[in-house]
Coordinates of C-alpha atoms and ligand atoms in Angstrom, one line a residue:
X97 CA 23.2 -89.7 -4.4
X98 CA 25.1 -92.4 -6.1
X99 CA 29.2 -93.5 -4.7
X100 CA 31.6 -94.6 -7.4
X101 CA 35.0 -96.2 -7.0
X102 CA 37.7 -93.9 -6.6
X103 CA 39.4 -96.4 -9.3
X104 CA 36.9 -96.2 -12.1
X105 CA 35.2 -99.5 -11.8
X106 CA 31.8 -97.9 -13.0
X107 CA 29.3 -99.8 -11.1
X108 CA 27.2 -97.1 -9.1
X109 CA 26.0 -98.3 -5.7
X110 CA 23.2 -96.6 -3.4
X111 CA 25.0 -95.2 -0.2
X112 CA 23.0 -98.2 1.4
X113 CA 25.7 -100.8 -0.8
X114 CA 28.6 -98.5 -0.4
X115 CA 28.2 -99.1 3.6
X116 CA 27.6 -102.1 3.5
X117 CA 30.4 -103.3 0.7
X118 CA 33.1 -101.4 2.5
X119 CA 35.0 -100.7 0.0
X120 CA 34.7 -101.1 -4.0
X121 CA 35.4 -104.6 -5.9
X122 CA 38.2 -103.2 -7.8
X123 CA 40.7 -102.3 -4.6
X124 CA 38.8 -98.0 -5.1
X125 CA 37.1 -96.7 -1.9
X126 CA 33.8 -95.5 -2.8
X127 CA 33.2 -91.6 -2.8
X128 CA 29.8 -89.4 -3.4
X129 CA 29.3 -88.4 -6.8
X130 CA 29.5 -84.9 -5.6
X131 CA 30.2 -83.2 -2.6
X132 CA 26.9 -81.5 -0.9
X133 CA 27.0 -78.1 -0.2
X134 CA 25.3 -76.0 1.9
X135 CA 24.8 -72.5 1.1
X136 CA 23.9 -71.2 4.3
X137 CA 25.0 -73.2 7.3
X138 CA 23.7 -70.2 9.8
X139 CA 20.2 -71.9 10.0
X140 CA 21.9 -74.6 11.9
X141 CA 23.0 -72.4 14.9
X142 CA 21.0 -73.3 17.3
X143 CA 20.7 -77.3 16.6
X144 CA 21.7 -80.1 18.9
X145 CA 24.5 -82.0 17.9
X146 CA 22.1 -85.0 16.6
X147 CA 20.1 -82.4 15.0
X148 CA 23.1 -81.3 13.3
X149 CA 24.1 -85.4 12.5
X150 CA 20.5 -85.4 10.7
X151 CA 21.3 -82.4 8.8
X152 CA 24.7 -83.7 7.2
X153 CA 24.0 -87.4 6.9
X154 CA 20.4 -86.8 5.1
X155 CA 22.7 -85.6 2.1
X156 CA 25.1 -88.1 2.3
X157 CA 22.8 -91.8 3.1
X158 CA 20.0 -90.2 0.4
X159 CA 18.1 -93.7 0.4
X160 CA 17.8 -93.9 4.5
X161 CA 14.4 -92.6 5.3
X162 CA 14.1 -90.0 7.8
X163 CA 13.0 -92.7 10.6
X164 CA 16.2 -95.0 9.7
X165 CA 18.4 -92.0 10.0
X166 CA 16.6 -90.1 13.2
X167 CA 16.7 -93.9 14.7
X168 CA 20.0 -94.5 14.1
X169 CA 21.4 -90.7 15.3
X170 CA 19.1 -91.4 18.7
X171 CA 20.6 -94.7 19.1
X172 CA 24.2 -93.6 18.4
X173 CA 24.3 -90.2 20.3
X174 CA 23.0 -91.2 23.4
X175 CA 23.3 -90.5 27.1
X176 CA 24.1 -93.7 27.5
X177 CA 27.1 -93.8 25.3
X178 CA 28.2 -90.4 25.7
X179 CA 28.8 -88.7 29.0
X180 CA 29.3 -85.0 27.8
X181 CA 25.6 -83.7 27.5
X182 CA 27.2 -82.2 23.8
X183 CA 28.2 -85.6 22.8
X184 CA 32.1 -83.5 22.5
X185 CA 33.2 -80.9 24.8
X186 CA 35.1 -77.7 23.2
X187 CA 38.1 -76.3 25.8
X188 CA 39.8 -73.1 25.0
X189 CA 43.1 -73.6 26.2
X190 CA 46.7 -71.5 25.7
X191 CA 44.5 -69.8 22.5
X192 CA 43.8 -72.9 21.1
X193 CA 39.9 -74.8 20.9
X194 CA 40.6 -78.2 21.8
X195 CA 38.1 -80.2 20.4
X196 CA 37.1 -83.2 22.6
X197 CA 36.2 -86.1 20.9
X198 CA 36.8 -88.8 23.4
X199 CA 33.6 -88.8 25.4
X200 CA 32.5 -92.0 24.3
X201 CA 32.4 -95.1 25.6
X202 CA 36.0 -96.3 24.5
X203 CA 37.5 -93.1 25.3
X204 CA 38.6 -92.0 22.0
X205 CA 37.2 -90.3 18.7
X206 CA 37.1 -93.6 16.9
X207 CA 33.6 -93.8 18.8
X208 CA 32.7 -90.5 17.1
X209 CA 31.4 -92.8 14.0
X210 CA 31.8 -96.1 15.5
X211 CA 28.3 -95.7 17.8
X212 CA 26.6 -95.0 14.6
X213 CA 28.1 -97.3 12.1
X214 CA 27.0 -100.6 13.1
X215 CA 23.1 -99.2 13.1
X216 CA 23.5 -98.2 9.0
X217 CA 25.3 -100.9 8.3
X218 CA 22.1 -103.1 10.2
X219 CA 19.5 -100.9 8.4
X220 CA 21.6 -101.5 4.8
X221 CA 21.4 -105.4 5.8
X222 CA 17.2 -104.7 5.8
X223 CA 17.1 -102.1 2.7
X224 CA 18.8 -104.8 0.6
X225 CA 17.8 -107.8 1.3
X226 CA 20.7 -109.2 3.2
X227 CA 19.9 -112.8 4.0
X228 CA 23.5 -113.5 4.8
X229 CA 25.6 -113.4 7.9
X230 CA 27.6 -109.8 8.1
X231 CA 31.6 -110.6 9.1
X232 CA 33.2 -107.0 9.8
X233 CA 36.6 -107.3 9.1
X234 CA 39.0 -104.5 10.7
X235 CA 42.5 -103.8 11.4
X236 CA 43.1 -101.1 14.2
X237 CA 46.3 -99.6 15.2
X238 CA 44.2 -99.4 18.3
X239 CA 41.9 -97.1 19.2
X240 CA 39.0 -98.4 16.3
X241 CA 39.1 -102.1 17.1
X242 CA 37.8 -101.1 20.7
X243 CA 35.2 -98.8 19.8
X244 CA 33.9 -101.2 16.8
X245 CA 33.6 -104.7 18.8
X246 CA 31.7 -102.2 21.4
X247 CA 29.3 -100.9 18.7
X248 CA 28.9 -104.8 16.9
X249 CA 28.7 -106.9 19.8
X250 CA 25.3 -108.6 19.7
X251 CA 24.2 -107.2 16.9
X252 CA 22.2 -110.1 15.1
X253 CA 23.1 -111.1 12.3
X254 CA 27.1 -109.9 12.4
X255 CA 30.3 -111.1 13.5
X256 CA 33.7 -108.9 14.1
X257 CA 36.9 -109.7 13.6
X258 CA 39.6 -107.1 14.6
X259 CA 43.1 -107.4 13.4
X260 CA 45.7 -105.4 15.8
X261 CA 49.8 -105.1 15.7
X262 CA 51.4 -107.1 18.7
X263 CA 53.4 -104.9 20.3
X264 CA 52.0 -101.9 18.2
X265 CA 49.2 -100.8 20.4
X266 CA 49.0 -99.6 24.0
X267 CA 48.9 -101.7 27.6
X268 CA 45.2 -100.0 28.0
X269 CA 44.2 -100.5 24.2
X270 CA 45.1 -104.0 24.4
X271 CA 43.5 -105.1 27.5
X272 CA 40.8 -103.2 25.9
X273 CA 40.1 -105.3 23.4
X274 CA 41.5 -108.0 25.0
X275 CA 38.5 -108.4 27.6
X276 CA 36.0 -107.8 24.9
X277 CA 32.4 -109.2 25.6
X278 CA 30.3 -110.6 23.2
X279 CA 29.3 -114.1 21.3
X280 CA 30.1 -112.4 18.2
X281 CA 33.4 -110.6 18.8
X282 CA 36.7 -111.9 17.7
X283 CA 40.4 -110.4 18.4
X284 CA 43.6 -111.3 16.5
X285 CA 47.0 -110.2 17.5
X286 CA 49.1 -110.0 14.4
X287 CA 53.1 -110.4 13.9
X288 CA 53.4 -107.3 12.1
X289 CA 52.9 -103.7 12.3
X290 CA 49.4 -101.6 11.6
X291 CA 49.8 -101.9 8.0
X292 CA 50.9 -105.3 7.5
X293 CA 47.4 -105.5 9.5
X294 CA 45.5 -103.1 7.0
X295 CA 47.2 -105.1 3.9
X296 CA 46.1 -108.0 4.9
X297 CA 42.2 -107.0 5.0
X298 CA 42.3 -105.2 2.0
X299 CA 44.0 -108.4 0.3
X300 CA 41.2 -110.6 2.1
X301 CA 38.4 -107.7 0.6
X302 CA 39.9 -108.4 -2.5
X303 CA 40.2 -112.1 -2.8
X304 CA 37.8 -113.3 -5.0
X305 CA 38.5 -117.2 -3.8
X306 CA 38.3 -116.5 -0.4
X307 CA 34.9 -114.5 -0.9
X308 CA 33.4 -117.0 -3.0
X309 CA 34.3 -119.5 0.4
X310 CA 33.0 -117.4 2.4
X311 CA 29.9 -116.8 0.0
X312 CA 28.9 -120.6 0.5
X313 CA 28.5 -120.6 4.2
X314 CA 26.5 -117.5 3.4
X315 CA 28.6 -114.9 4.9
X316 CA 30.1 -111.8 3.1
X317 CA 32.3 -108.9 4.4
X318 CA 32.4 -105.6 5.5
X319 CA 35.0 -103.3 7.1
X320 CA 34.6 -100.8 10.2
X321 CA 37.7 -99.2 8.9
X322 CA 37.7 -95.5 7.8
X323 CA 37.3 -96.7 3.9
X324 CA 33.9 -96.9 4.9
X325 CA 31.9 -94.1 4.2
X326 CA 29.5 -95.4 7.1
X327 CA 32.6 -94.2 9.0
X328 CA 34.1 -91.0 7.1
X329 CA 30.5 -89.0 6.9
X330 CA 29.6 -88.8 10.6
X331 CA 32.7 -87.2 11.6
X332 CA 31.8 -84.8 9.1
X333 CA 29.7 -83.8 11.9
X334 CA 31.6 -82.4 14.7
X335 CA 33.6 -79.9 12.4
X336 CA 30.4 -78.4 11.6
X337 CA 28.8 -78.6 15.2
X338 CA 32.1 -77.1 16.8
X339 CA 31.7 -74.1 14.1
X340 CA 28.1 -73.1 14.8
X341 CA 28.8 -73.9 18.4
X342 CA 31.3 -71.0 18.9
X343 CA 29.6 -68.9 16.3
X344 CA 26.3 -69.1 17.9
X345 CA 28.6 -68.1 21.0
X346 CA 29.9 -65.1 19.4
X347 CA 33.1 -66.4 19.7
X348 CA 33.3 -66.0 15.7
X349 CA 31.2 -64.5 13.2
X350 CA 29.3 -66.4 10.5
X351 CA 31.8 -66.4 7.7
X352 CA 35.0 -66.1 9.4
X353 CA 37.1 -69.0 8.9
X354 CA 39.2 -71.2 11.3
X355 CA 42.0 -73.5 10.6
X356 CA 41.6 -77.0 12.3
X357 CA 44.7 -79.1 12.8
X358 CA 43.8 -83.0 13.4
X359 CA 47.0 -85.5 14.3
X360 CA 46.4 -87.8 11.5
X361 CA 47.5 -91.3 10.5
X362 CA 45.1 -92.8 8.0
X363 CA 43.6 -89.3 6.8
X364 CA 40.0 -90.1 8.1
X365 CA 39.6 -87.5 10.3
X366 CA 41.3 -84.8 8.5
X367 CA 39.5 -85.9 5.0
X368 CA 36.3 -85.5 7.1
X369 CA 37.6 -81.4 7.8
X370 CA 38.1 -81.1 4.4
X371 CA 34.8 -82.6 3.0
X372 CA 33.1 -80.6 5.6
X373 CA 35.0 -77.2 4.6
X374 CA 34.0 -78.8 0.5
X375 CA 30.3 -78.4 1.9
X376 CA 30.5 -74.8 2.6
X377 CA 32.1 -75.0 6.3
X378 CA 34.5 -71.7 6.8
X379 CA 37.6 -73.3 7.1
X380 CA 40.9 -72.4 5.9
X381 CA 43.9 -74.1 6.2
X382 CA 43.8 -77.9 6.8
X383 CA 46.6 -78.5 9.2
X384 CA 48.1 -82.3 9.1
X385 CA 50.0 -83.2 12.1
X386 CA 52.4 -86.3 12.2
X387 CA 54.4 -88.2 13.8
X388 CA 57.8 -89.7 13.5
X389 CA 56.3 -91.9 10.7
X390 CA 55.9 -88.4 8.9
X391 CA 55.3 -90.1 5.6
X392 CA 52.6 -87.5 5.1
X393 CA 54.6 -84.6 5.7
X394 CA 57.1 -85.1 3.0
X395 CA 54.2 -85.8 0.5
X396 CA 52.4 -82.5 1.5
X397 CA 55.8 -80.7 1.6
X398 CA 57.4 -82.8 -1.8
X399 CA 54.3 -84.3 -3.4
X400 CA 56.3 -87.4 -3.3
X401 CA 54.7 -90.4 -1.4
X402 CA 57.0 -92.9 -0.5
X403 CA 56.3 -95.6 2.5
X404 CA 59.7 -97.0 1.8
X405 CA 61.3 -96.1 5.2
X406 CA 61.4 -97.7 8.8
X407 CA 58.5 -98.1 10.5
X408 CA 58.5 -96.5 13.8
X409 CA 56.8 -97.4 16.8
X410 CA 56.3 -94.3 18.6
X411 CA 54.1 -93.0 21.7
X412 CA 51.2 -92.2 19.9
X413 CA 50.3 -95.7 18.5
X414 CA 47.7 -94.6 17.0
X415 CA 49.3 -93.0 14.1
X416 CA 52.1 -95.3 13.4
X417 CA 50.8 -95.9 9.9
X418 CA 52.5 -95.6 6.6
X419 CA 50.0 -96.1 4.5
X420 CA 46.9 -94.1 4.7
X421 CA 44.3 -95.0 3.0
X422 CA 41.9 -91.8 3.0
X423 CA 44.7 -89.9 1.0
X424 CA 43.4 -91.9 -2.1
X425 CA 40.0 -90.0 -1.4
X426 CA 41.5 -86.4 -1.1
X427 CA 43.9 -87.4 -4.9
X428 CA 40.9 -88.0 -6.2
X429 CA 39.1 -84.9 -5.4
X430 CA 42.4 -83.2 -6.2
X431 CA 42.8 -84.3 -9.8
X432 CA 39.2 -83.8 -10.8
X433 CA 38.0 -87.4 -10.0
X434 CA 40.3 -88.8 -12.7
X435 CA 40.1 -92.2 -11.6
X436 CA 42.6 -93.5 -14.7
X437 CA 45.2 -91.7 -13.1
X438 CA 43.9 -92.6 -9.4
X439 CA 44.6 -95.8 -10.2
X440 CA 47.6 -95.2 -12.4
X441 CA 49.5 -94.3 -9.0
X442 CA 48.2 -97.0 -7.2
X443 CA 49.3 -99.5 -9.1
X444 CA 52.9 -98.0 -8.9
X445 CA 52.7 -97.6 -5.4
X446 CA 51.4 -101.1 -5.0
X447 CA 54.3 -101.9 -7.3
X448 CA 57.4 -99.4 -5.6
X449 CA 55.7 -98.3 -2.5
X450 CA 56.0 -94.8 -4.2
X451 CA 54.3 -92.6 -6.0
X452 CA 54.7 -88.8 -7.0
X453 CA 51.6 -86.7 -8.1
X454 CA 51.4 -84.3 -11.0
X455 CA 52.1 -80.2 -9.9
X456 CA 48.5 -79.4 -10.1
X457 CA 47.4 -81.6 -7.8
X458 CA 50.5 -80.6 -5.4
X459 CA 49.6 -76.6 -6.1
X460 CA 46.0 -77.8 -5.0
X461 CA 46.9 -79.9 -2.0
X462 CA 48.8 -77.1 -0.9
X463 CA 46.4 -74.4 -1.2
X464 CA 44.3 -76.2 1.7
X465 CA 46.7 -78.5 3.4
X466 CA 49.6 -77.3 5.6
X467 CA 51.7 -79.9 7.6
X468 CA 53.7 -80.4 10.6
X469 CA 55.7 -83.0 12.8
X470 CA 56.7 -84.1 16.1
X471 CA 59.3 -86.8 17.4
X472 CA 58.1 -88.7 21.0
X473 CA 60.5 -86.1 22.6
X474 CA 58.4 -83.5 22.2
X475 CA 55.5 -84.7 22.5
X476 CA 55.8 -85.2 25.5
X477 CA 57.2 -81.8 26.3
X478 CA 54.2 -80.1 25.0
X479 CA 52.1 -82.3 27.3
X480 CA 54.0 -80.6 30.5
X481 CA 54.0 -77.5 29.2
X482 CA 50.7 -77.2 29.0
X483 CA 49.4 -78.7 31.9
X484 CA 52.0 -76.5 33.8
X485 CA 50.8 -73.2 31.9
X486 CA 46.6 -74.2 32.0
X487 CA 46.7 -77.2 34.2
X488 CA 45.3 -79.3 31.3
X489 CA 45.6 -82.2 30.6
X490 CA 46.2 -83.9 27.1
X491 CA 47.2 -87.3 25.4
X492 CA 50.3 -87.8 23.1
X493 CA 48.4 -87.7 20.1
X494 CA 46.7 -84.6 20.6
X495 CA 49.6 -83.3 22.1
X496 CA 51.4 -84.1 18.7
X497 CA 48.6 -81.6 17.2
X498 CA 49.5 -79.1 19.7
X499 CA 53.0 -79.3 19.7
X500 CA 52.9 -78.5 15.7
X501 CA 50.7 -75.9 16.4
X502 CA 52.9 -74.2 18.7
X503 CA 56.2 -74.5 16.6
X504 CA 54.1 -73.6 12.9
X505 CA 54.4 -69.7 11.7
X506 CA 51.6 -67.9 13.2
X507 CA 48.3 -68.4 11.0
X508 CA 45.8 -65.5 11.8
X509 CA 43.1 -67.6 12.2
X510 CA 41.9 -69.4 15.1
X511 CA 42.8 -72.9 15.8
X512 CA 40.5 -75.9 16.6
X513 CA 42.7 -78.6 17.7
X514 CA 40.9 -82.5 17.2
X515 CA 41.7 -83.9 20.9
X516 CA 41.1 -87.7 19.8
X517 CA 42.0 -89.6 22.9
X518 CA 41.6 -89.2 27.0
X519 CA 45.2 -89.0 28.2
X520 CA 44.2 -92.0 30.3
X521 CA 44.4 -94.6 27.2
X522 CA 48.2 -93.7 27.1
X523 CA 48.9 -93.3 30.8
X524 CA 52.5 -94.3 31.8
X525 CA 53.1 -91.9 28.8
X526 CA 51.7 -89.2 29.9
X527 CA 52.7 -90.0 33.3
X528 CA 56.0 -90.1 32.2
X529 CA 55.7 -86.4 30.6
X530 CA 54.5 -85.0 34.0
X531 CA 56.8 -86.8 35.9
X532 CA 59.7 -87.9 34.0
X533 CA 59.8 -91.1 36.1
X534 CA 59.9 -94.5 34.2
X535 CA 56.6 -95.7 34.5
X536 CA 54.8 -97.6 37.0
X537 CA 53.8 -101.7 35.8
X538 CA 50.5 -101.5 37.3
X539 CA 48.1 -99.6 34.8
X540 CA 45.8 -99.2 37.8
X541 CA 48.2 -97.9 40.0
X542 CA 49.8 -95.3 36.9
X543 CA 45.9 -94.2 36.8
X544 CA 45.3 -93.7 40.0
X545 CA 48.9 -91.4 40.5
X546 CA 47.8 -89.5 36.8
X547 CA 44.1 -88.7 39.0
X548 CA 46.6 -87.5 41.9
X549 CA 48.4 -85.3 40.0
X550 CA 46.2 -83.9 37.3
X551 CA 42.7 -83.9 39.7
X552 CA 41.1 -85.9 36.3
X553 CA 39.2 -88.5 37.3
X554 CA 39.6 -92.2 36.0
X555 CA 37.7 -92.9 33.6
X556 CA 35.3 -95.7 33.6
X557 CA 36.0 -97.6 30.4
X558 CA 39.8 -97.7 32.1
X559 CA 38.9 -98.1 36.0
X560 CA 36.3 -101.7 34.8
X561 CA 39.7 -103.2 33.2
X562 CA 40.7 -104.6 36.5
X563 CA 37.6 -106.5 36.8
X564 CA 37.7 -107.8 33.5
X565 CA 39.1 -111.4 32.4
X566 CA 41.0 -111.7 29.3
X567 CA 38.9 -113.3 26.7
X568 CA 41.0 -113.5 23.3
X569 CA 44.1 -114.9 22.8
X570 CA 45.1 -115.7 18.7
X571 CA 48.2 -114.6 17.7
X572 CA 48.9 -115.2 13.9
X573 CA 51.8 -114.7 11.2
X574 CA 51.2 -111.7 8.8
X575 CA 50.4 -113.7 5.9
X576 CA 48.1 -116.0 7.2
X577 CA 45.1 -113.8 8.3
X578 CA 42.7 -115.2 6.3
X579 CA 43.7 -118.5 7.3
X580 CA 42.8 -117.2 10.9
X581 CA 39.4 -116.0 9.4
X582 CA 38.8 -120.0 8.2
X583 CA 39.8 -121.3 11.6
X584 CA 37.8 -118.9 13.5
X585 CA 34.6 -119.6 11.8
X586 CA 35.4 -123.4 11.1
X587 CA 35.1 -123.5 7.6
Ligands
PLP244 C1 42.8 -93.2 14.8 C2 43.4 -92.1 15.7 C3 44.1 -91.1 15.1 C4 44.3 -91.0 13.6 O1 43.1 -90.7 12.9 P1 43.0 -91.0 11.3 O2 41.6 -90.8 11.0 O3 43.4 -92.4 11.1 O4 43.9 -90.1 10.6 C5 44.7 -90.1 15.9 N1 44.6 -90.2 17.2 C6 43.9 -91.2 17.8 C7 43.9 -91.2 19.3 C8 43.3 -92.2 17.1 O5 42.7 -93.2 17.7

């Protein structure tokens, strides 16, 4: 299996380059030449979860031997870095399967793929030949700049640099990365929001000078970001495992389908659902949930993208983005992998900020995908409501999910809901939705009332915070992030 550039540039490169490149010299994300499809995923039932890892990323990382892939699924999925014995726990809740994904050591689904990129991208250092340092370059509206410097530091070899919104990102996410260990780990606080962030990688990605710079000290770049198909495949994974889990359970029968609503902001996760539902997974409707920064929601509703509005900062950080990257994937499925025109409305959008798709592709987008919204409001009504009705507990961003869930037309099928982060990353939120009391200034002493009240016990990756010294402290202007880069490394 060969990935191309979503933008035509017609170098092929082995899923070994595309991981380790990032993203494609021409400004395209690479993609699979075809989507794998499995005609009958009932031999899977009774698999592990890392059995089930092996299974979808042998088709997708065809020139990883089985050893590489075995090692790196071991390594990734571990006790250690996981404490649900399923590596995701699945919670049937007011009708609804809320799919856990936070289990991990960073406490939110970005560790999903984030435990298992840094071992391909190590094993695609070998296959090729690397003899160059590896700098990982990523912007994070919060939740993946924690779970990548935990899964690169001291990894020989590779540096990280994470590029995060000041102001844009939680207390918790921030001290998170904040008191990150590690010789090789670097944290930037930008002046800007999570796309003046993203931009500014992308630009650095695609600046030849600044590579060729970069190239002489013997260092080139990657990304951790979800354009990296290191990243998009494994969360491929827990779509199917959650599937055969409750078929195997008789909760469903083979073939019936489900709908799975994911709250999205740069269409990684969701593009994962529909790549999984591509590969022969029964699912039906695609359910994008937004936030106030709903630019999603008008394109799925209009087929008009347009990022030209105010940016919001909202209580689910995560997913105050306005430009989301993976929907350039999904277009290009969508229009037949017509990369002309893929790159046609990209240049207008880089242009106008705007672009509006042709009604076939809007006819196709909303065949599978259906979308909904929710302002902070209620949010964080649907977090009381139902922790009053089940006594469960849940964090804005999955309650964003939920909430649009609750308020869509009934859909006949059942509902897996992608629960991406422990309500404990976003605590005097969530506090603040049981309680309605302004919050408390001491995170400890918000974690220790949230434990009080919901009987959840602190988790571990929040509780070691208040033993932990801050360790980063850059701060730089939007346009200078690759001057940061130079100052960092001394060049
Ligand atoms: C990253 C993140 C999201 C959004 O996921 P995308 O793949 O970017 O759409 C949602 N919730 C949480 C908690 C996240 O960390």
């Amino acid at each position: 299996m060969y990935y191309k550039s979503t933008r035509g540039n017609e170098q092929r490169v082995s899923s070994s380059e595309a991981v380790l490149y990032g993203m494609a010299n021409d400004g395209g994300l690479y993609m699979p030449e075809y989507i794998p499809y499995i005609e009958d995923i009932s031999y899977m039932k009774k698999m592990s979860y890392q059995e089930i890892a092996y299974e979808i990323l042998k088709l997708y990382f065809t020139d990883y031997t089985e050893i590489e892939l075995k090692e790196c699924i071991e390594g990734a999925y571990s006790k250690e870095n996981f404490n649900s014995d399923n590596i995701v726990e699945l919670n049937n809740k007011d009708g609804y399967y809320f799919l856990e994904l936070y289990h991990g050591k960073t406490i939110a689904f970005k560790d999903m793929a984030l435990s298992i990129l840094p071992r391909l991208l190590s094993v695609a250092v070998k296959k090729n030949n690397i003899n160059k340092k590896v700098l990982i370059l990523t912007a994070t509206s919060g939740d993946t700049g924690k779970a990548a410097l935990e899964g690169f530091k001291d990894i020989d070899g590779i540096d990280i640099a994470v590029f995060y919104p000041k102001g844009g990102v939680s207390r918790i996410q921030e001290l998170q990365m904040l008191t990150q260990e590690g010789n090789n780990t670097h944290v930037i606080a930008v002046e800007g929001n999570f796309d003046d962030a993203q931009n500014g990688v992308k630009e650095i990605f695609n600046d030849r000078e600044f590579n060729e710079k970069l190239l002489a000290e013997n260092i080139i770049l990657s990304s951790a970001n979800s354009i990296n198909i290191g990243r998009l495949v494994p969360q491929i994974i827990y779509y199917f495992y959650t599937y055969l889990n409750l078929a195997d359970k008789g909760k469903i029968k083979f073939g019936d389908t489900l709908n799975v609503c994911v709250p999205t902001g740069n269409f990684g996760n969701i593009f994962a659902a529909y790549l999984a539902k591509k590969m022969g997974l029964p699912i039906n409707k695609l359910i994008c949930a937004s936030n106030e920064n709903k630019v999603l929601y008008d394109f799925i509703n209009t087929g008009i993208y347009d990022k030209n509005r105010p940016f919001i900062l909202t209580k689910s950080p995560s997913m105050d983005i306005l430009i989301s990257s993976n929907l350039e994937r999904l277009l290009y499925i969508l229009s037949g992998c017509d990369c002309k025109y893929i790159k046609g409305i990209y240049e207008e959008f880089r242009q106008s900020g705007k672009f509006v798709i042709r009604d076939d592709i809007k006819d196709a987008l909303n065949k599978e995908f259906i979308s909904g919204y929710m302002d902070d409001e209620r949010t964080l009504y649907y977090i009381k409501y139902i922790f009053d009705k089940e006594k469960y507990l849940i964090d804005t961003h999955t309650a964003v999910s939920y909430g649009v869930c609750k308020e869509m037309r009934e859909t006949s099928d059942d509902i897996v809901i992608a629960s991406t982060a422990s309500p404990y990353k976003f605590v005097y939120d969530v506090l603040k939705a049981l309680k309605n009391e302004e919050h408390l200034d001491d995170f400890i002493k918000a974690c220790e009332e949230l434990s009080k009240i919901s009987e959840v016990d602190i988790p571990e990756a929040v509780n070691s915070l208040r033993y932990k010294d801050i360790k980063h402290n850059i701060i730089c202007k939007k346009d200078s992030m690759a001057n940061s880069i130079t100052d960092l490394l001394n060049l």
